[in-house]
Short mmCIF file of C-alpha atoms in Angstrom, two decimals:
data_model
loop_
_atom_site.label_atom_id
_atom_site.label_comp_id
_atom_site.label_asym_id
_atom_site.label_seq_id
_atom_site.Cartn_x
_atom_site.Cartn_y
_atom_site.Cartn_z
CA MET A 34 -12.45 76.38 -42.43
CA GLN A 35 -9.90 73.52 -42.41
CA GLN A 36 -7.96 75.13 -39.56
CA TYR A 37 -11.19 75.57 -37.65
CA LEU A 38 -12.05 71.87 -38.03
CA LYS A 39 -8.56 70.82 -36.93
CA ARG A 40 -9.01 72.77 -33.73
CA LEU A 41 -12.35 71.10 -33.15
CA ARG A 42 -10.73 67.66 -33.27
CA LEU A 43 -8.49 68.65 -30.33
CA TRP A 44 -11.38 69.51 -28.09
CA SER A 45 -12.94 66.92 -25.79
CA TRP A 46 -16.51 65.71 -26.03
CA ARG A 47 -17.33 67.82 -23.00
CA ASP A 48 -17.01 70.85 -25.27
CA SER A 49 -19.55 69.42 -27.72
CA ALA A 50 -22.20 72.00 -26.84
CA THR A 51 -19.79 74.80 -27.65
CA ILE A 52 -18.76 73.11 -30.89
CA ILE A 53 -22.38 72.67 -31.98
CA ALA A 54 -23.18 76.29 -31.31
CA GLY A 55 -20.09 77.39 -33.23
CA LEU A 56 -20.90 75.29 -36.28
CA ILE A 57 -24.50 76.44 -36.35
CA ALA A 58 -23.31 80.04 -36.17
CA LEU A 59 -20.89 79.46 -39.05
CA CYS A 60 -23.63 78.00 -41.21
CA CYS A 61 -25.95 80.86 -40.41
CA LEU A 62 -23.23 83.24 -41.58
CA GLY A 63 -22.75 81.32 -44.81
CA ALA A 64 -19.25 80.16 -43.85
CA CYS A 65 -20.18 76.49 -44.24
CA THR A 66 -21.49 75.24 -47.57
CA VAL A 67 -21.81 71.44 -47.40
CA PRO A 68 -24.18 69.31 -49.50
CA ASP A 69 -27.46 68.46 -47.81
CA ARG A 70 -27.41 64.78 -46.98
CA HIS A 71 -31.20 64.69 -47.00
CA ALA A 72 -31.40 65.69 -50.65
CA PRO A 73 -32.60 62.88 -52.96
CA VAL A 74 -29.91 61.26 -55.11
CA GLU A 75 -29.86 58.55 -57.73
CA ASN A 76 -28.46 55.31 -56.33
CA ALA A 77 -28.56 52.12 -58.33
CA ALA A 78 -27.60 50.05 -55.28
CA LEU A 79 -31.07 50.51 -53.80
CA ALA A 80 -33.05 49.64 -56.91
CA PRO A 81 -34.49 46.11 -57.17
CA PRO A 82 -31.70 44.16 -58.92
CA GLY A 83 -31.85 41.37 -61.46
CA PRO A 84 -32.78 40.94 -65.09
CA ALA A 85 -36.36 42.10 -64.71
CA PRO A 86 -37.16 45.83 -64.99
CA ALA A 87 -36.87 47.62 -61.67
CA PRO A 88 -40.32 48.15 -60.12
CA ALA A 89 -41.31 51.74 -59.57
CA PRO A 90 -40.95 52.83 -55.94
CA MET A 91 -43.73 54.28 -53.88
CA PRO A 92 -44.50 57.96 -54.54
CA ASP A 93 -42.52 59.07 -51.49
CA ALA A 94 -39.73 56.55 -52.04
CA ALA A 95 -36.93 58.76 -53.30
CA VAL A 96 -33.58 57.25 -52.45
CA THR A 97 -32.47 59.53 -49.67
CA PRO A 98 -29.16 59.41 -47.83
CA ARG A 99 -29.68 60.20 -44.19
CA PRO A 100 -27.67 60.26 -40.96
CA SER A 101 -27.38 56.96 -39.15
CA SER A 102 -29.04 56.80 -35.75
CA ASN A 103 -26.13 55.91 -33.50
CA ALA A 104 -26.58 55.96 -29.74
CA GLY A 105 -27.36 59.53 -28.81
CA GLY A 106 -27.06 60.57 -32.43
CA ALA A 107 -30.61 61.80 -32.65
CA ILE A 108 -29.74 64.87 -30.61
CA VAL A 109 -26.68 65.86 -32.61
CA GLY A 110 -28.18 64.63 -35.88
CA GLY A 111 -31.20 66.85 -35.43
CA LEU A 112 -28.98 69.90 -35.05
CA LEU A 113 -26.32 69.07 -37.62
CA GLY A 114 -28.07 66.73 -40.05
CA ASN A 115 -27.62 69.06 -43.01
CA LEU A 116 -23.98 69.81 -42.27
CA VAL A 117 -22.75 66.36 -43.32
CA GLY A 118 -22.02 65.51 -46.95
CA GLY A 119 -23.74 62.60 -48.69
CA ARG A 120 -22.12 59.84 -50.72
CA THR A 121 -23.16 57.77 -53.68
CA ALA A 122 -22.40 54.09 -54.13
CA ALA A 123 -20.35 53.07 -57.13
CA GLY A 124 -21.75 50.53 -59.54
CA GLY A 125 -25.01 48.58 -59.52
CA ALA A 126 -26.35 46.02 -57.10
CA ALA A 127 -25.34 42.40 -57.46
CA GLY A 128 -27.19 40.46 -54.79
CA ALA A 129 -26.63 42.11 -51.44
CA LEU A 130 -23.25 43.57 -52.36
CA ALA A 131 -23.49 47.03 -53.89
CA GLY A 132 -19.90 47.85 -54.72
CA LYS A 133 -17.67 50.31 -52.91
CA ILE A 134 -18.64 53.45 -51.00
CA ASP A 135 -15.64 55.66 -50.31
CA GLY A 136 -13.46 52.60 -49.85
CA ALA A 137 -16.01 50.70 -47.75
CA LEU A 138 -18.18 47.78 -48.78
CA GLY A 139 -21.76 48.69 -49.69
CA VAL A 140 -24.38 46.13 -48.64
CA THR A 141 -28.06 46.31 -49.55
CA VAL A 142 -30.42 44.73 -47.04
CA TYR A 143 -34.18 44.34 -47.43
CA TYR A 144 -36.78 44.96 -44.78
CA ALA A 145 -40.35 44.63 -43.62
CA THR A 146 -41.49 46.65 -40.63
CA ASP A 147 -44.61 47.57 -38.71
CA ARG A 148 -43.01 50.72 -37.34
CA GLU A 149 -44.53 54.10 -38.15
CA PHE A 150 -42.78 55.92 -41.01
CA ARG A 151 -41.50 59.45 -40.34
CA PRO A 152 -41.41 61.36 -43.66
CA ARG A 153 -39.36 64.31 -42.36
CA GLU A 154 -36.58 61.96 -41.24
CA ASN A 155 -37.06 59.47 -44.07
CA SER A 156 -36.91 56.71 -41.49
CA TYR A 157 -38.97 54.60 -39.12
CA GLY A 158 -39.41 55.59 -35.51
CA TRP A 159 -40.37 53.60 -32.42
CA GLN A 160 -44.11 54.16 -32.70
CA PRO A 161 -46.12 51.22 -34.12
CA ASN A 162 -47.86 51.64 -37.45
CA ARG A 163 -51.43 51.16 -36.27
CA ALA A 164 -53.01 51.50 -39.71
CA ALA A 165 -53.74 48.19 -41.43
CA PRO A 166 -52.10 46.41 -43.21
CA HIS A 167 -49.36 47.65 -40.84
CA LEU A 168 -46.33 46.50 -42.82
CA ASN A 169 -43.99 48.66 -44.90
CA TYR A 170 -41.25 47.35 -47.17
CA GLY A 171 -38.04 48.49 -48.79
CA SER A 172 -34.25 48.34 -48.77
CA VAL A 173 -31.41 50.01 -46.90
CA LEU A 174 -27.88 50.62 -48.17
CA VAL A 175 -25.27 50.13 -45.44
CA SER A 176 -21.53 50.78 -45.69
CA ILE A 177 -19.21 48.35 -43.89
CA PRO A 178 -15.55 49.29 -43.27
CA GLU A 179 -13.22 46.95 -45.14
CA LYS A 180 -10.61 46.93 -42.37
CA ARG A 181 -12.77 45.41 -39.67
CA ALA A 182 -12.55 42.13 -37.79
CA PRO A 183 -15.50 39.72 -38.20
CA GLY A 184 -18.13 40.49 -35.62
CA GLU A 185 -17.13 44.11 -35.13
CA LEU A 186 -19.88 46.71 -35.59
CA PRO A 187 -18.13 50.04 -35.05
CA LEU A 188 -20.58 52.90 -34.55
CA ALA A 189 -19.81 56.59 -34.40
CA PRO A 190 -20.25 57.94 -30.84
CA TRP A 191 -22.73 60.78 -30.64
CA TYR A 192 -20.03 63.35 -29.88
CA ASP A 193 -17.80 62.42 -32.86
CA PHE A 194 -19.77 64.49 -35.36
CA ILE A 195 -16.65 65.61 -37.22
CA SER A 196 -15.66 62.15 -38.49
CA SER A 197 -18.99 60.41 -37.95
CA ASP A 198 -19.43 59.99 -41.71
CA ASP A 199 -16.10 58.16 -42.11
CA THR A 200 -17.02 54.99 -44.02
CA GLN A 201 -13.61 53.45 -43.36
CA GLN A 202 -14.12 53.76 -39.61
CA TYR A 203 -17.83 53.28 -38.91
CA VAL A 204 -20.77 51.18 -40.10
CA LEU A 205 -23.14 53.76 -41.61
CA ILE A 206 -26.62 53.97 -43.08
CA GLU A 207 -26.15 55.46 -46.55
CA GLY A 208 -29.72 55.54 -47.81
CA MET A 209 -33.13 53.94 -47.68
CA GLN A 210 -35.85 53.24 -50.20
CA ARG A 211 -39.49 52.40 -49.57
CA TRP A 212 -41.33 50.00 -51.84
CA SER A 213 -44.83 48.65 -52.10
CA ARG A 214 -45.38 45.03 -51.09
CA ALA A 215 -45.52 43.98 -54.75
CA ASP A 216 -42.26 45.75 -55.58
CA PHE A 217 -40.54 44.30 -52.53
CA PHE A 218 -41.33 40.73 -53.54
CA ALA A 219 -40.46 41.47 -57.16
CA ALA A 220 -37.00 42.54 -55.98
CA ILE A 221 -36.58 39.44 -53.81
CA ARG A 222 -37.72 37.17 -56.65
CA ASN A 223 -35.21 38.79 -59.00
CA LEU A 224 -32.43 38.10 -56.53
CA ALA A 225 -33.56 34.53 -55.90
CA ALA A 226 -33.89 33.77 -59.60
CA ALA A 227 -30.30 34.91 -60.17
CA ASP A 228 -29.08 31.75 -58.39
CA PRO A 229 -31.04 28.75 -59.72
CA ASP A 230 -28.95 26.27 -57.71
CA ARG A 231 -29.64 27.71 -54.25
CA ARG A 232 -32.38 30.25 -53.70
CA ALA A 233 -31.55 31.21 -50.13
CA ALA A 234 -32.53 34.04 -47.80
CA PHE A 235 -31.99 34.73 -44.13
CA ILE A 236 -34.41 36.76 -42.05
CA TYR A 237 -33.16 38.55 -38.94
CA ILE A 238 -35.54 39.58 -36.14
CA HIS A 239 -33.88 42.00 -33.72
CA GLY A 240 -34.32 42.21 -29.97
CA TYR A 241 -35.14 44.76 -27.29
CA SER A 242 -33.71 48.30 -27.38
CA ASN A 243 -33.07 48.29 -31.13
CA THR A 244 -33.87 51.07 -33.57
CA PHE A 245 -34.69 50.44 -37.22
CA ASP A 246 -31.16 51.54 -38.16
CA ASP A 247 -29.67 49.23 -35.52
CA ALA A 248 -31.39 46.29 -37.20
CA ALA A 249 -30.27 47.36 -40.68
CA ARG A 250 -26.65 47.69 -39.62
CA ARG A 251 -26.64 44.35 -37.81
CA THR A 252 -28.21 42.58 -40.78
CA ALA A 253 -25.59 44.02 -43.15
CA GLN A 254 -22.76 43.07 -40.80
CA MET A 255 -24.03 39.48 -40.56
CA ALA A 256 -24.47 39.29 -44.33
CA VAL A 257 -20.77 40.08 -44.73
CA ASP A 258 -19.43 38.03 -41.81
CA LEU A 259 -21.57 34.91 -42.27
CA ASP A 260 -20.92 34.89 -46.03
CA ILE A 261 -23.64 32.30 -46.63
CA GLY A 262 -24.80 33.50 -50.04
CA ALA A 263 -28.31 34.29 -48.81
CA ILE A 264 -30.47 37.36 -49.45
CA PRO A 265 -30.28 39.49 -46.26
CA VAL A 266 -33.71 40.47 -44.93
CA PHE A 267 -34.69 41.91 -41.57
CA TYR A 268 -38.02 42.29 -39.85
CA SER A 269 -38.14 45.33 -37.57
CA TRP A 270 -40.82 45.57 -34.92
CA PRO A 271 -41.45 48.81 -32.98
CA SER A 272 -38.84 48.60 -30.25
CA LYS A 273 -38.36 51.90 -28.48
CA GLY A 274 -34.60 51.63 -28.94
CA THR A 275 -33.80 52.70 -25.37
CA LEU A 276 -32.74 50.80 -22.26
CA ALA A 277 -35.65 52.36 -20.38
CA GLY A 278 -38.17 51.06 -22.93
CA TYR A 279 -38.28 47.44 -21.74
CA GLU A 280 -41.94 47.42 -20.75
CA PHE A 281 -42.97 49.17 -23.98
CA ASP A 282 -40.92 46.68 -25.99
CA GLN A 283 -42.61 43.74 -24.27
CA ASN A 284 -45.99 45.00 -25.42
CA SER A 285 -44.67 45.73 -28.91
CA ALA A 286 -43.25 42.22 -29.21
CA GLN A 287 -46.68 40.83 -28.42
CA TRP A 288 -48.44 43.25 -30.78
CA THR A 289 -46.16 42.45 -33.72
CA GLN A 290 -46.64 38.67 -33.60
CA ALA A 291 -49.59 38.53 -36.01
CA HIS A 292 -47.82 40.85 -38.47
CA LEU A 293 -44.63 38.78 -38.34
CA GLN A 294 -46.59 35.59 -38.94
CA ALA A 295 -48.28 37.15 -41.96
CA PHE A 296 -44.91 38.32 -43.30
CA LEU A 297 -43.30 34.88 -42.90
CA ALA A 298 -46.22 33.30 -44.76
CA ASP A 299 -45.99 35.93 -47.48
CA PHE A 300 -42.23 35.50 -47.81
CA ALA A 301 -42.47 31.72 -48.01
CA GLU A 302 -45.12 31.94 -50.72
CA HIS A 303 -43.92 34.83 -52.86
CA SER A 304 -40.13 35.17 -52.57
CA LEU A 305 -39.09 32.11 -54.64
CA ALA A 306 -36.63 31.31 -51.84
CA THR A 307 -36.36 27.56 -51.33
CA ASP A 308 -33.97 27.81 -48.36
CA ILE A 309 -35.11 30.18 -45.62
CA TYR A 310 -32.96 30.67 -42.51
CA ILE A 311 -34.17 32.60 -39.49
CA ILE A 312 -31.99 34.29 -36.86
CA ALA A 313 -33.84 35.86 -33.93
CA HIS A 314 -32.21 37.69 -31.04
CA SER A 315 -33.23 38.42 -27.47
CA MET A 316 -36.84 39.66 -27.17
CA GLY A 317 -37.33 39.15 -30.90
CA ASN A 318 -37.56 35.43 -30.13
CA ARG A 319 -40.91 36.00 -28.42
CA PRO A 320 -42.93 36.93 -31.52
CA LEU A 321 -40.78 34.72 -33.78
CA THR A 322 -41.30 31.45 -31.92
CA LEU A 323 -45.06 31.90 -31.62
CA ALA A 324 -45.47 33.25 -35.17
CA LEU A 325 -43.43 30.49 -36.80
CA ALA A 326 -45.06 27.70 -34.81
CA GLY A 327 -48.52 29.11 -35.53
CA LEU A 328 -47.76 29.43 -39.23
CA LEU A 329 -46.38 25.92 -39.75
CA GLU A 330 -49.04 24.24 -37.63
CA THR A 331 -51.77 25.70 -39.84
CA ARG A 332 -49.82 25.48 -43.11
CA PRO A 333 -47.52 22.44 -42.86
CA GLN A 334 -46.83 22.53 -46.60
CA LEU A 335 -44.50 25.50 -45.95
CA ARG A 336 -42.37 23.62 -43.43
CA PRO A 337 -39.75 22.29 -45.96
CA LEU A 338 -38.79 25.87 -46.87
CA PHE A 339 -37.49 26.68 -43.38
CA LYS A 340 -34.08 25.00 -43.19
CA GLN A 341 -32.59 26.33 -39.94
CA VAL A 342 -33.83 28.42 -37.03
CA VAL A 343 -31.39 30.17 -34.69
CA LEU A 344 -32.69 31.39 -31.33
CA ALA A 345 -29.92 33.62 -29.97
CA ALA A 346 -30.03 34.65 -26.29
CA PRO A 347 -33.83 34.32 -26.13
CA ASP A 348 -35.44 36.70 -23.66
CA ILE A 349 -38.33 34.32 -22.97
CA ASN A 350 -39.67 32.99 -19.68
CA ALA A 351 -37.79 29.68 -19.29
CA GLU A 352 -40.77 27.70 -18.01
CA VAL A 353 -43.08 29.05 -20.70
CA PHE A 354 -40.49 28.14 -23.32
CA ARG A 355 -39.97 24.56 -22.07
CA GLU A 356 -43.64 23.82 -21.46
CA GLN A 357 -45.40 25.68 -24.28
CA ILE A 358 -42.98 26.59 -27.07
CA ALA A 359 -40.33 23.85 -27.33
CA PRO A 360 -42.92 21.02 -27.65
CA ARG A 361 -44.52 22.78 -30.62
CA PHE A 362 -41.15 23.13 -32.35
CA ALA A 363 -40.37 19.47 -31.61
CA SER A 364 -43.63 18.31 -33.19
CA LEU A 365 -42.84 20.34 -36.31
CA LYS A 366 -39.32 18.80 -36.47
CA LEU A 367 -37.81 22.22 -37.13
CA PRO A 368 -33.98 22.17 -37.11
CA THR A 369 -33.57 24.65 -34.26
CA THR A 370 -30.49 25.77 -32.33
CA LEU A 371 -30.71 27.78 -29.13
CA TYR A 372 -27.61 29.69 -28.00
CA ALA A 373 -27.47 30.64 -24.33
CA SER A 374 -24.85 31.92 -21.91
CA ALA A 375 -24.22 32.23 -18.20
CA ASN A 376 -22.36 35.50 -18.81
CA ASP A 377 -25.17 37.42 -20.48
CA LYS A 378 -25.74 40.43 -18.23
CA ALA A 379 -28.82 41.50 -20.18
CA MET A 380 -30.47 38.16 -19.40
CA ARG A 381 -29.74 38.65 -15.71
CA ALA A 382 -31.19 42.15 -15.88
CA SER A 383 -34.32 40.74 -17.51
CA TYR A 384 -34.63 38.26 -14.66
CA GLY A 385 -34.34 41.13 -12.20
CA PHE A 386 -37.15 42.94 -13.99
CA ALA A 387 -39.56 40.00 -14.31
CA GLU A 388 -38.36 37.69 -11.50
CA TRP A 389 -38.59 34.69 -13.85
CA ASP A 390 -35.65 32.79 -15.31
CA ARG A 391 -34.91 33.39 -19.00
CA ILE A 392 -34.21 30.49 -21.35
CA GLY A 393 -31.25 32.42 -22.77
CA ASP A 394 -29.59 32.43 -19.36
CA ILE A 395 -27.88 29.09 -18.68
CA ARG A 396 -27.74 28.26 -15.00
CA GLY A 397 -26.59 24.97 -13.54
CA PRO A 398 -27.58 22.29 -13.73
CA VAL A 399 -28.18 22.69 -17.48
CA VAL A 400 -31.19 20.74 -18.69
CA ALA A 401 -31.59 19.64 -22.30
CA ILE A 402 -34.47 20.92 -24.42
CA PRO A 403 -36.17 18.06 -26.30
CA GLY A 404 -36.60 18.73 -29.99
CA MET A 405 -33.85 21.33 -30.36
CA GLU A 406 -30.12 21.70 -29.82
CA LEU A 407 -28.96 23.78 -26.87
CA VAL A 408 -25.49 25.35 -27.19
CA ASP A 409 -23.75 26.83 -24.16
CA ALA A 410 -21.78 29.88 -25.30
CA SER A 411 -20.55 30.87 -21.83
CA THR A 412 -16.87 30.34 -22.64
CA VAL A 413 -16.66 32.54 -25.72
CA VAL A 414 -15.21 36.03 -25.43
CA MET A 415 -17.94 38.63 -25.00
CA ASN A 416 -18.25 42.37 -24.70
CA PHE A 417 -19.28 44.12 -21.50
CA MET A 418 -22.97 43.18 -21.62
CA GLY A 419 -22.33 39.81 -23.26
CA HIS A 420 -25.68 39.86 -25.05
CA ASP A 421 -24.86 40.15 -28.77
CA TYR A 422 -22.30 37.32 -28.83
CA PHE A 423 -24.19 35.52 -31.60
CA ALA A 424 -23.10 38.17 -34.12
CA SER A 425 -20.06 39.77 -32.49
CA ASN A 426 -17.91 36.71 -31.79
CA ARG A 427 -15.97 35.00 -34.57
CA VAL A 428 -16.46 31.53 -33.05
CA LEU A 429 -20.25 31.93 -32.94
CA LEU A 430 -20.38 33.38 -36.44
CA THR A 431 -18.36 30.44 -37.75
CA ASP A 432 -20.64 27.93 -36.05
CA ILE A 433 -23.81 29.56 -37.40
CA ALA A 434 -22.32 29.86 -40.90
CA THR A 435 -21.26 26.19 -40.89
CA MET A 436 -24.71 25.13 -39.74
CA ILE A 437 -26.39 27.09 -42.52
CA LYS A 438 -23.97 26.18 -45.30
CA THR A 439 -23.77 22.46 -44.55
CA GLY A 440 -26.96 21.70 -42.64
CA GLN A 441 -24.88 19.82 -40.08
CA ARG A 442 -26.21 19.42 -36.59
CA ALA A 443 -24.06 20.18 -33.55
CA GLY A 444 -22.53 16.70 -33.24
CA LYS A 445 -20.90 16.99 -36.65
CA ARG A 446 -19.76 20.59 -36.46
CA GLY A 447 -16.17 21.17 -35.40
CA GLY A 448 -15.58 23.35 -32.38
CA LEU A 449 -18.37 21.97 -30.19
CA ARG A 450 -18.18 19.31 -27.47
CA GLY A 451 -21.04 17.24 -26.15
CA VAL A 452 -21.98 17.44 -22.47
CA PRO A 453 -21.82 14.75 -21.21
CA ALA A 454 -19.48 13.40 -23.86
CA ARG A 455 -21.00 9.94 -24.35
CA ALA A 456 -24.65 10.92 -24.46
CA PRO A 457 -24.78 14.69 -25.00
CA GLN A 458 -27.66 16.53 -23.42
CA TYR A 459 -26.40 19.82 -24.77
CA TRP A 460 -23.37 21.28 -26.53
CA ALA A 461 -20.70 23.76 -25.53
CA PHE A 462 -17.72 25.62 -26.89
CA PRO A 463 -14.43 24.45 -25.35
#
């Protein structure tokens, strides 16, 4: 069997169909006996941590390792899902960190989602959960390679199914657990109570073309790279997770707004967190800005809990944002930072689709946004699409971490320059 696998590594991805057929044939003949990764296992890293007794999970909430949904992985994963061995995290959960997993760092992130749950896959798909109360809760265990530069999120390509479970090479989903709403908040309260000096949490709202697993991996990566000592939580709305799903995602972002607002209210009231930080990306800024403004306008007593709001590459109509959204944030006096770039190809594509400028796309002349700080990230090094710079660039990560840790506004944070220098209308990286 080992010699057979060595030969497979020498073949190119173009031979993947042949490889798949060969492996399936071997398994049918009984030549391959590998543990089923879908089989339930005990995993302390996913249990609600803290001094209080762990709340009982939902009836169908067995901790279940499952293949991560990398780009294109659904096809290969469906064929070979039970050919890949599972792993168990070592040690218990202490905050978000859950010890080591085969030499990688295990990170537990917590979620709320209005996606439809798929029992056979033990995951959430792109369909919306249309049954009230819509939201599901739980935690996801993610492994992060230790030898990885800040901002890197290495994912296994769909054709690399031989080493796609290599924790030292890729960011992987190791398991997921579903909880009831009561158990979810019990877990968050236990974590918050463990640090009486600073009960902090950050909530990440993903953007367009993101799967549930995409959001979990990104949240875990930011938890490690930001290192802000805050409970990592993500809210996942039903994005289709495909580049062709833009129109569907626009409708989903509108549909999820009421559910996100209810979740933010619930979290502010029942989590015990006194410092809540929000990071929204791309299309996720649409429901977030309206939900947060709506919540705090009707319940101003919750406003002191929200310390910082980060709007990263917002895929929002620029005129709608300036005329209808920014004034509401200004009246609430929310410390808000908007990161935009002239090199964001996804923003330009969005303009091509809608024929309206996007507020996340800086075009000259740059105009300040009253009531919030605008940061031009055009000069930072970006990947090909230049859209996820907020979490993939060390400079941006450092700026966001400094903002959250110190509460400093842009004028006092190192690494930013005012434009113009004497009376800054906005800020930029050198």
